[in-house]
Tab-separated table of C-alpha atoms in Angstrom:
chain	number	residue	atom	x	y	z
A	1	MET	CA	0.000	0.000	0.000
A	2	PRO	CA	1.352	3.473	-0.855
A	3	PHE	CA	2.093	5.227	2.428
A	4	CYS	CA	4.425	8.104	3.253
A	5	ASP	CA	6.080	7.912	6.682
A	6	ILE	CA	6.525	11.630	7.308
A	7	SER	CA	9.077	11.045	10.074
A	8	LYS	CA	11.606	10.151	7.350
A	9	TYR	CA	11.330	13.587	5.771
A	10	GLN	CA	11.010	15.937	8.739
A	11	ASN	CA	13.672	17.079	11.177
A	12	GLY	CA	13.279	15.279	14.447
A	13	GLY	CA	10.976	12.661	12.911
A	14	GLU	CA	7.466	13.676	13.951
A	15	ARG	CA	5.423	11.077	15.767
A	16	SER	CA	2.017	11.168	17.394
A	17	THR	CA	1.710	11.681	21.141
A	18	ALA	CA	1.181	7.927	21.379
A	19	GLY	CA	4.655	7.437	19.923
A	20	ASN	CA	3.483	6.060	16.583
A	21	ALA	CA	4.895	7.312	13.289
A	22	ILE	CA	2.453	9.415	11.259
A	23	LYS	CA	1.732	7.800	7.908
A	24	ILE	CA	-0.119	9.440	5.030
A	25	PHE	CA	-1.955	7.284	2.498
A	26	TYR	CA	-1.781	8.497	-1.088
A	27	GLN	CA	-2.412	7.502	-4.699
A	28	THR	CA	-0.772	8.742	-7.891
A	29	TYR	CA	-2.328	8.811	-11.353
A	30	GLY	CA	-0.945	9.458	-14.821
A	31	GLN	CA	2.599	10.224	-15.914
A	32	GLY	CA	4.389	13.391	-17.007
A	33	LYS	CA	6.700	16.263	-16.207
A	34	THR	CA	3.844	18.353	-14.826
A	35	LYS	CA	3.002	17.476	-11.225
A	36	ALA	CA	-0.238	18.292	-9.394
A	37	LEU	CA	-0.842	17.760	-5.678
A	38	LEU	CA	-4.520	17.612	-4.666
A	39	ILE	CA	-5.382	18.378	-1.023
A	40	ILE	CA	-8.899	17.449	0.074
A	41	GLY	CA	-10.978	19.082	2.792
A	42	LEU	CA	-12.610	18.223	6.110
A	43	ALA	CA	-13.783	14.596	6.351
A	44	GLY	CA	-12.853	13.959	2.713
A	45	THR	CA	-10.635	11.223	1.293
A	46	HIS	CA	-8.242	11.128	-1.662
A	47	ASP	CA	-10.885	9.709	-4.009
A	48	SER	CA	-13.050	12.813	-3.523
A	49	TRP	CA	-10.899	14.293	-6.311
A	50	GLY	CA	-12.169	11.689	-8.796
A	51	PRO	CA	-13.530	14.099	-11.466
A	52	GLN	CA	-10.342	16.190	-11.374
A	53	VAL	CA	-8.036	13.141	-11.524
A	54	LYS	CA	-9.907	11.924	-14.624
A	55	GLY	CA	-9.975	15.409	-16.172
A	56	LEU	CA	-6.261	16.081	-15.635
A	57	THR	CA	-4.803	12.650	-16.408
A	58	GLY	CA	-7.453	10.884	-18.479
A	59	THR	CA	-7.572	7.928	-16.091
A	60	GLU	CA	-9.074	6.947	-12.755
A	61	THR	CA	-6.749	3.973	-12.292
A	62	PRO	CA	-3.977	4.567	-9.740
A	63	ASN	CA	-0.363	3.989	-10.694
A	64	GLU	CA	1.420	1.033	-9.183
A	65	ALA	CA	3.022	2.946	-6.315
A	66	GLU	CA	6.173	1.557	-4.723
A	67	PRO	CA	8.045	3.066	-1.762
A	68	LEU	CA	10.325	5.814	-3.060
A	69	THR	CA	13.635	7.150	-1.810
A	70	VAL	CA	14.602	10.812	-1.838
A	71	ASP	CA	16.622	11.592	-4.963
A	72	GLU	CA	18.790	14.670	-5.388
A	73	SER	CA	17.589	14.998	-8.990
A	74	LEU	CA	13.993	15.748	-8.015
A	75	ASN	CA	11.265	15.579	-10.664
A	76	GLY	CA	13.004	12.842	-12.626
A	77	PRO	CA	15.038	12.824	-15.845
A	78	ASP	CA	14.864	15.451	-18.546
A	79	ASP	CA	13.354	13.014	-21.030
A	80	GLU	CA	10.237	12.391	-18.908
A	81	VAL	CA	7.107	12.270	-21.055
A	82	ASP	CA	4.762	15.220	-21.431
A	83	GLY	CA	1.561	14.958	-19.436
A	84	ILE	CA	0.329	15.409	-15.873
A	85	GLU	CA	1.026	13.211	-12.888
A	86	VAL	CA	-1.442	13.738	-10.057
A	87	CYS	CA	-1.230	12.786	-6.392
A	88	SER	CA	-4.192	12.853	-4.021
A	89	PHE	CA	-4.023	11.726	-0.402
A	90	ASP	CA	-5.921	11.299	2.847
A	91	ASN	CA	-5.150	14.017	5.376
A	92	ARG	CA	-4.169	12.903	8.866
A	93	GLY	CA	-7.293	12.002	10.791
A	94	MET	CA	-9.173	10.552	7.824
A	95	GLY	CA	-9.343	7.518	5.555
A	96	ARG	CA	-6.316	5.246	5.667
A	97	SER	CA	-3.921	7.858	7.058
A	98	SER	CA	-2.872	7.962	10.712
A	99	VAL	CA	-5.314	9.371	13.257
A	100	PRO	CA	-3.518	11.288	16.043
A	101	THR	CA	-5.588	11.522	19.217
A	102	LYS	CA	-4.687	15.058	20.332
A	103	LYS	CA	-6.261	18.205	18.872
A	104	SER	CA	-2.883	19.914	19.052
A	105	GLU	CA	-1.643	17.483	16.396
A	106	TYR	CA	-4.065	18.965	13.875
A	107	THR	CA	-3.322	22.402	12.444
A	108	THR	CA	-3.176	23.562	8.842
A	109	THR	CA	0.550	24.230	9.338
A	110	ILE	CA	1.177	20.669	10.537
A	111	MET	CA	-0.856	19.237	7.672
A	112	ALA	CA	1.028	21.468	5.217
A	113	LYS	CA	4.236	19.889	6.542
A	114	ASP	CA	2.663	16.487	5.834
A	115	ALA	CA	2.187	17.638	2.234
A	116	VAL	CA	5.824	18.785	1.977
A	117	ALA	CA	6.967	15.376	3.278
A	118	LEU	CA	4.787	13.685	0.661
A	119	MET	CA	6.328	15.802	-2.111
A	120	ASP	CA	9.778	14.782	-0.861
A	121	HIS	CA	8.659	11.145	-0.762
A	122	LEU	CA	7.512	11.402	-4.390
A	123	CYS	CA	10.739	13.197	-5.372
A	124	TRP	CA	8.739	16.212	-6.590
A	125	LYS	CA	10.694	19.436	-6.553
A	126	LYS	CA	7.693	21.540	-7.621
A	127	ALA	CA	3.984	20.980	-8.134
A	128	HIS	CA	0.742	22.725	-8.978
A	129	VAL	CA	-1.119	22.630	-5.654
A	130	PHE	CA	-4.918	22.460	-5.625
A	131	GLY	CA	-6.856	22.485	-2.347
A	132	HIS	CA	-10.561	22.161	-1.564
A	133	SER	CA	-12.210	23.709	1.530
A	134	MET	CA	-9.923	22.837	4.478
A	135	GLY	CA	-7.506	21.644	1.798
A	136	ALA	CA	-7.423	25.196	0.443
A	137	MET	CA	-6.335	26.425	3.886
A	138	ILE	CA	-3.607	23.774	3.984
A	139	ALA	CA	-2.567	24.741	0.441
A	140	CYS	CA	-2.184	28.394	1.502
A	141	LYS	CA	0.060	27.405	4.410
A	142	LEU	CA	2.054	25.150	2.089
A	143	ALA	CA	2.513	27.974	-0.429
A	144	ALA	CA	3.717	30.356	2.292
A	145	MET	CA	5.996	27.697	3.755
A	146	VAL	CA	7.756	26.596	0.537
A	147	PRO	CA	6.854	29.150	-2.180
A	148	ASP	CA	9.767	28.005	-4.352
A	149	ARG	CA	8.125	24.570	-4.686
A	150	ILE	CA	4.767	25.869	-5.926
A	151	SER	CA	4.093	26.005	-9.681
A	152	SER	CA	0.592	27.436	-9.197
A	153	LEU	CA	-2.125	27.498	-6.553
A	154	ALA	CA	-5.856	26.746	-6.878
A	155	LEU	CA	-8.168	27.317	-3.902
A	156	LEU	CA	-11.590	25.690	-4.300
A	157	ASN	CA	-14.444	26.645	-1.978
A	158	GLY	CA	-12.058	27.920	0.672
A	159	THR	CA	-12.134	30.712	3.249
A	160	GLY	CA	-9.680	32.421	5.563
A	161	GLY	CA	-10.471	30.049	8.444
A	162	GLY	CA	-11.507	30.955	11.987
A	163	TYR	CA	-14.883	32.668	12.201
A	164	GLU	CA	-15.063	32.562	8.400
A	165	CYS	CA	-15.669	28.812	8.708
A	166	PHE	CA	-19.105	29.514	10.151
A	167	PRO	CA	-21.782	28.869	7.540
A	168	LYS	CA	-24.700	31.198	7.045
A	169	ILE	CA	-26.978	30.523	10.015
A	170	ASP	CA	-30.563	29.813	8.971
A	171	ARG	CA	-33.196	27.124	9.480
A	172	GLN	CA	-31.723	24.902	6.756
A	173	MET	CA	-28.221	25.034	8.216
A	174	ILE	CA	-29.394	24.332	11.773
A	175	SER	CA	-31.280	21.285	10.505
A	176	LEU	CA	-28.238	20.050	8.551
A	177	ALA	CA	-25.938	20.519	11.555
A	178	PHE	CA	-28.330	18.567	13.760
A	179	ARG	CA	-28.549	15.728	11.203
A	180	PHE	CA	-24.767	15.681	10.751
A	181	LEU	CA	-24.074	15.337	14.479
A	182	ARG	CA	-26.636	12.531	14.761
A	183	ALA	CA	-25.342	10.595	11.733
A	184	LYS	CA	-23.940	7.293	13.007
A	185	THR	CA	-24.224	5.118	9.878
A	186	PRO	CA	-22.987	5.486	6.289
A	187	GLU	CA	-26.606	5.838	5.150
A	188	GLN	CA	-27.335	8.711	7.543
A	189	ARG	CA	-24.040	10.408	6.730
A	190	ALA	CA	-24.607	10.063	2.966
A	191	ALA	CA	-28.045	11.677	3.200
A	192	VAL	CA	-26.772	14.771	5.025
A	193	ASP	CA	-23.613	15.042	2.890
A	194	LEU	CA	-25.664	15.325	-0.287
A	195	ASP	CA	-27.601	18.309	1.058
A	196	THR	CA	-24.437	20.091	2.212
A	197	HIS	CA	-22.368	19.386	-0.904
A	198	TYR	CA	-24.780	20.135	-3.756
A	199	THR	CA	-27.553	22.506	-4.785
A	200	LYS	CA	-31.126	21.173	-4.634
A	201	GLU	CA	-31.498	21.937	-8.327
A	202	TYR	CA	-28.591	19.624	-9.153
A	203	LEU	CA	-29.827	16.801	-6.906
A	204	ASP	CA	-33.333	16.951	-8.392
A	205	GLU	CA	-32.121	16.517	-11.991
A	206	TYR	CA	-32.858	13.173	-13.604
A	207	VAL	CA	-30.057	10.885	-14.761
A	208	GLY	CA	-31.906	8.320	-16.826
A	209	THR	CA	-34.864	7.101	-14.814
A	210	ASN	CA	-33.543	8.177	-11.402
A	211	THR	CA	-32.810	11.527	-9.821
A	212	ARG	CA	-29.181	12.406	-9.290
A	213	ARG	CA	-29.858	12.371	-5.534
A	214	LYS	CA	-30.701	8.664	-5.669
A	215	VAL	CA	-27.680	7.828	-7.821
A	216	LEU	CA	-25.266	9.826	-5.662
A	217	TYR	CA	-26.758	8.436	-2.462
A	218	GLN	CA	-25.769	4.905	-3.456
A	219	GLU	CA	-22.265	6.097	-4.423
A	220	TYR	CA	-21.826	7.952	-1.139
A	221	VAL	CA	-22.971	5.001	0.983
A	222	LYS	CA	-20.538	2.747	-0.862
A	223	GLY	CA	-17.663	5.230	-0.507
A	224	ILE	CA	-18.254	5.909	3.194
A	225	SER	CA	-18.633	2.195	3.918
A	226	SER	CA	-15.336	1.364	2.207
A	227	ALA	CA	-13.364	4.220	3.815
A	228	GLY	CA	-15.123	3.950	7.170
A	229	MET	CA	-16.814	6.662	9.208
A	230	GLN	CA	-14.400	9.331	10.395
A	231	SER	CA	-13.323	8.839	14.012
A	232	ASN	CA	-14.164	11.458	16.625
A	233	TYR	CA	-10.445	12.161	17.042
A	234	GLY	CA	-10.055	12.850	13.343
A	235	PHE	CA	-13.185	14.956	13.023
A	236	GLU	CA	-12.530	17.067	16.108
A	237	GLY	CA	-8.894	17.485	15.127
A	238	GLN	CA	-9.656	18.644	11.587
A	239	VAL	CA	-12.353	21.022	12.854
A	240	ASN	CA	-9.773	22.397	15.267
A	241	ALA	CA	-7.369	22.933	12.348
A	242	CYS	CA	-10.000	24.928	10.427
A	243	TRP	CA	-10.936	26.993	13.472
A	244	ARG	CA	-7.313	27.870	14.277
A	245	HIS	CA	-6.313	28.603	10.681
A	246	LYS	CA	-5.164	32.127	9.936
A	247	MET	CA	-2.916	33.602	7.275
A	248	THR	CA	-0.696	36.393	8.558
A	249	SER	CA	0.108	39.476	6.494
A	250	LYS	CA	3.672	38.206	6.118
A	251	GLU	CA	2.461	34.843	4.784
A	252	LEU	CA	0.103	36.504	2.314
A	253	GLU	CA	2.903	38.790	1.145
A	254	THR	CA	5.174	35.761	0.669
A	255	ILE	CA	2.559	34.106	-1.546
A	256	CYS	CA	1.825	37.244	-3.569
A	257	SER	CA	5.493	38.035	-4.150
A	258	ALA	CA	6.478	34.459	-5.083
A	259	GLY	CA	5.433	34.997	-8.699
A	260	PHE	CA	3.141	31.989	-9.263
A	261	LEU	CA	-0.463	32.330	-10.442
A	262	ILE	CA	-3.514	31.663	-8.249
A	263	SER	CA	-7.122	30.686	-9.015
A	264	VAL	CA	-9.846	31.100	-6.388
A	265	ILE	CA	-12.731	28.876	-7.545
A	266	HIS	CA	-16.046	28.910	-5.682
A	267	GLY	CA	-19.642	27.754	-5.986
A	268	ARG	CA	-22.072	30.668	-5.783
A	269	HIS	CA	-24.540	28.628	-3.713
A	270	ASP	CA	-22.072	27.123	-1.237
A	271	ILE	CA	-23.804	26.953	2.155
A	272	ILE	CA	-20.667	25.754	3.981
A	273	ALA	CA	-17.993	28.213	2.825
A	274	GLN	CA	-19.611	31.541	2.016
A	275	LEU	CA	-18.785	33.188	-1.300
A	276	TYR	CA	-18.154	36.551	0.397
A	277	TYR	CA	-15.104	35.180	2.208
A	278	ALA	CA	-13.710	33.599	-0.954
A	279	ARG	CA	-13.896	36.977	-2.697
A	280	LYS	CA	-12.214	38.544	0.320
A	281	LEU	CA	-9.403	35.967	0.114
A	282	ALA	CA	-8.968	36.574	-3.629
A	283	LYS	CA	-8.543	40.298	-2.978
A	284	LYS	CA	-5.911	39.627	-0.327
A	285	LEU	CA	-3.964	37.559	-2.862
A	286	GLN	CA	-3.748	40.300	-5.480
A	287	PRO	CA	-2.211	40.862	-7.920
A	288	ALA	CA	-1.697	37.093	-8.322
A	289	ALA	CA	-5.273	35.775	-8.105
A	290	ARG	CA	-8.120	35.214	-10.538
A	291	MET	CA	-11.636	34.858	-9.080
A	292	ILE	CA	-13.829	32.214	-10.744
A	293	GLU	CA	-17.450	31.883	-9.610
A	294	LEU	CA	-19.473	28.892	-10.824
A	295	HIS	CA	-23.078	27.798	-10.438
A	296	GLY	CA	-22.819	25.144	-7.766
A	297	GLY	CA	-22.561	24.257	-4.100
A	298	HIS	CA	-19.716	23.354	-1.772
A	299	LEU	CA	-18.587	20.440	-3.935
A	300	VAL	CA	-18.538	22.487	-7.125
A	301	SER	CA	-15.673	20.266	-8.326
A	302	HIS	CA	-18.258	17.482	-8.699
A	303	GLU	CA	-21.273	19.585	-9.634
A	304	ARG	CA	-19.433	21.462	-12.398
A	305	PRO	CA	-16.460	19.160	-13.147
A	306	GLU	CA	-15.911	20.268	-16.754
A	307	GLU	CA	-15.729	23.933	-15.802
A	308	VAL	CA	-13.507	23.296	-12.788
A	309	ASN	CA	-11.183	21.029	-14.783
A	310	GLN	CA	-10.918	23.633	-17.528
A	311	ALA	CA	-10.099	26.307	-14.956
A	312	LEU	CA	-7.327	24.095	-13.528
A	313	LEU	CA	-5.930	23.311	-16.985
A	314	ASP	CA	-6.023	27.029	-17.858
A	315	LEU	CA	-4.060	27.732	-14.674
A	316	ILE	CA	-1.433	25.102	-15.543
A	317	LYS	CA	-1.153	26.358	-19.134
A	318	ALA	CA	-0.860	30.011	-18.075
A	319	SER	CA	1.788	29.105	-15.499
A	320	GLU	CA	3.875	27.132	-17.967
A	321	SER	CA	3.648	29.947	-20.529
A	322	LYS	CA	5.012	32.366	-17.872
A	323	LEU	CA	1.962	34.637	-17.986
A	324	SER	CA	2.405	37.602	-15.656
A	325	GLN	CA	0.286	37.986	-12.546
A	326	HIS	CA	-1.223	41.258	-13.779
A	327	GLU	CA	-2.287	39.623	-17.042
A	328	TRP	CA	-3.754	36.675	-15.140
A	329	SER	CA	-5.793	38.541	-12.518
A	330	ASN	CA	-9.347	39.487	-13.455
A	331	LEU	CA	-9.813	41.980	-10.608
A	332	PRO	CA	-10.229	45.594	-11.778
A	333	LYS	CA	-6.865	47.366	-11.926
A	334	ASN	CA	-7.852	50.120	-9.479
A	335	GLU	CA	-9.003	47.472	-6.993
A	336	ILE	CA	-5.692	45.622	-7.352
A	337	VAL	CA	-3.772	48.810	-6.614
A	338	TRP	CA	-5.957	49.435	-3.576
A	339	GLN	CA	-5.506	45.884	-2.266
A	340	VAL	CA	-1.730	45.981	-2.716
A	341	THR	CA	-1.559	49.394	-1.021
A	342	ARG	CA	-3.728	48.162	1.828
A	343	ARG	CA	-1.624	45.044	2.302
A	344	ASN	CA	1.573	47.083	2.303
A	345	CYS	CA	0.093	49.365	4.922
A	346	GLU	CA	-0.818	46.372	7.081
A	347	GLU	CA	2.690	45.011	6.648
A	348	GLY	CA	4.251	48.169	8.020
A	349	ARG	CA	1.393	49.792	9.872
A	350	LEU	CA	3.600	51.928	12.099
A	351	LYS	CA	5.657	53.096	9.137
A	352	CYS	CA	2.463	53.903	7.249
A	353	ILE	CA	1.100	55.920	10.178
A	354	PHE	CA	4.432	57.702	10.558
A	355	ASP	CA	4.472	58.616	6.866
A	356	VAL	CA	0.921	59.963	7.083
A	357	LEU	CA	1.745	62.022	10.176
A	358	LEU	CA	4.875	63.357	8.492
A	359	LYS	CA	2.869	64.435	5.465
A	360	LEU	CA	0.264	66.034	7.693
A	361	GLN	CA	3.013	67.854	9.535
A	362	ILE	CA	4.446	69.215	6.273
A	363	PHE	CA	0.935	70.118	5.152
A	364	PHE	CA	0.181	72.072	8.335
A	365	LEU	CA	3.621	73.714	8.401
A	366	TYR	CA	3.119	74.844	4.813
A	367	PHE	CA	-0.273	76.406	5.516
A	368	PHE	CA	0.937	77.807	8.842
A	369	GLY	CA	3.794	79.482	6.932
A	370	LEU	CA	1.324	80.919	4.437
A	371	PHE	CA	-0.861	82.152	7.286
A	372	VAL	CA	2.097	83.853	9.014
A	373	MET	CA	3.206	85.493	5.763
A	374	ALA	CA	-0.329	86.687	5.049
A	375	PHE	CA	-0.692	87.997	8.613
A	376	GLU	CA	2.606	89.942	8.416
A	377	SER	CA	1.697	91.401	5.022
A	378	THR	CA	-1.720	92.465	6.276
A	379	ARG	CA	-0.209	94.070	9.368
A	380	LYS	CA	2.232	96.085	7.247
A	381	ILE	CA	-0.582	97.246	5.016
A	382	PHE	CA	-2.640	98.384	7.998
A	383	ARG	CA	0.391	100.227	9.389
A	384	THR	CA	0.716	102.253	6.180
A	385	LEU	CA	-2.975	103.030	6.198
A	386	LYS	CA	-3.077	103.977	9.912
A	387	PRO	CA	-4.296	107.678	10.217
A	388	VAL	CA	-1.801	110.181	11.646
A	389	ARG	CA	-2.872	111.828	14.915
A	390	ILE	CA	-3.045	115.605	14.788
A	391	GLY	CA	-2.943	117.554	18.049
A	392	ALA	CA	-5.532	120.270	18.957
A	393	SER	CA	-4.751	123.647	17.357
A	394	LEU	CA	-3.728	126.604	19.545
A	395	SER	CA	-5.994	129.524	19.366
């Protein structure tokens, strides 16, 4: 089975608090010089990327993966065939990967380090990194951590973490949350997952003689049964990672200045990750990011696979053709300038305030000088116009 023991690729050899080595399960698909690392979200497994694996490589059959050793000549020989090799994996706490028992062992930074170890294990020097939901948060940390190993970055249905993880609170969401917490079987979990992942319109469409809801329900039950229900340790840990996730101004600046292109892809009707926060994230990543909004829900990669796959292929093509960030971004130019200026001000807030105060000081000194000059001139004028006193005449 293809596993990456991350302790072999990290200083100090990370192990869980129980003393066990952390192992990440992965699969690779296709062959080629171009590498793509797919990072899935909360409670998802590697095969959740099925439509993208097929769209990028043309196959859904995993490669015969054998344990690899780190090679100094990363990314293989120069005569490697053209094409795309894709790797998707189970994050710690889910699927066949290790499940640490402490919440502190789950952060987006730690999981980004897992991804770096996996790239080392695969002998990949660089890769196009695509993340979905929590995977988008991990991808951001990864890009800030090792920007020189990122060919491009795609963030699907992601947010900035923390309070931005809260969905829009309404009757529908409260009902879904209640059903999710009560789901103890694959059948119950599949039913609630469908309503959180897709739009009602999509689920109600007919595929042959059955609705898509019925077809997907059977697929979800089968998938959850084979992978197993996520343990409480894994679920609570991954939720903790989302809640604690935050990108600092320095990290955002590192990503923006690295030179690679970014796509922020989001479903307009996502009830889990709100579109507003995705737009906000895209603005923070200017001038490198392109915002792509599609008709779909949280799992827009499944609901609109052709459009998502085309967006990813466009990103890869633009990156390999060395398209500039300003040519890639679709945000209005004046908004880009404003976002960059705002970010720079946040980077050096004290310096920004000092510069403003200095300019205000010069401004006031200038007008104070004008006022003094005007006052002196006026006083001289009044002196010349002052009537001369004449004493009383002597009779």
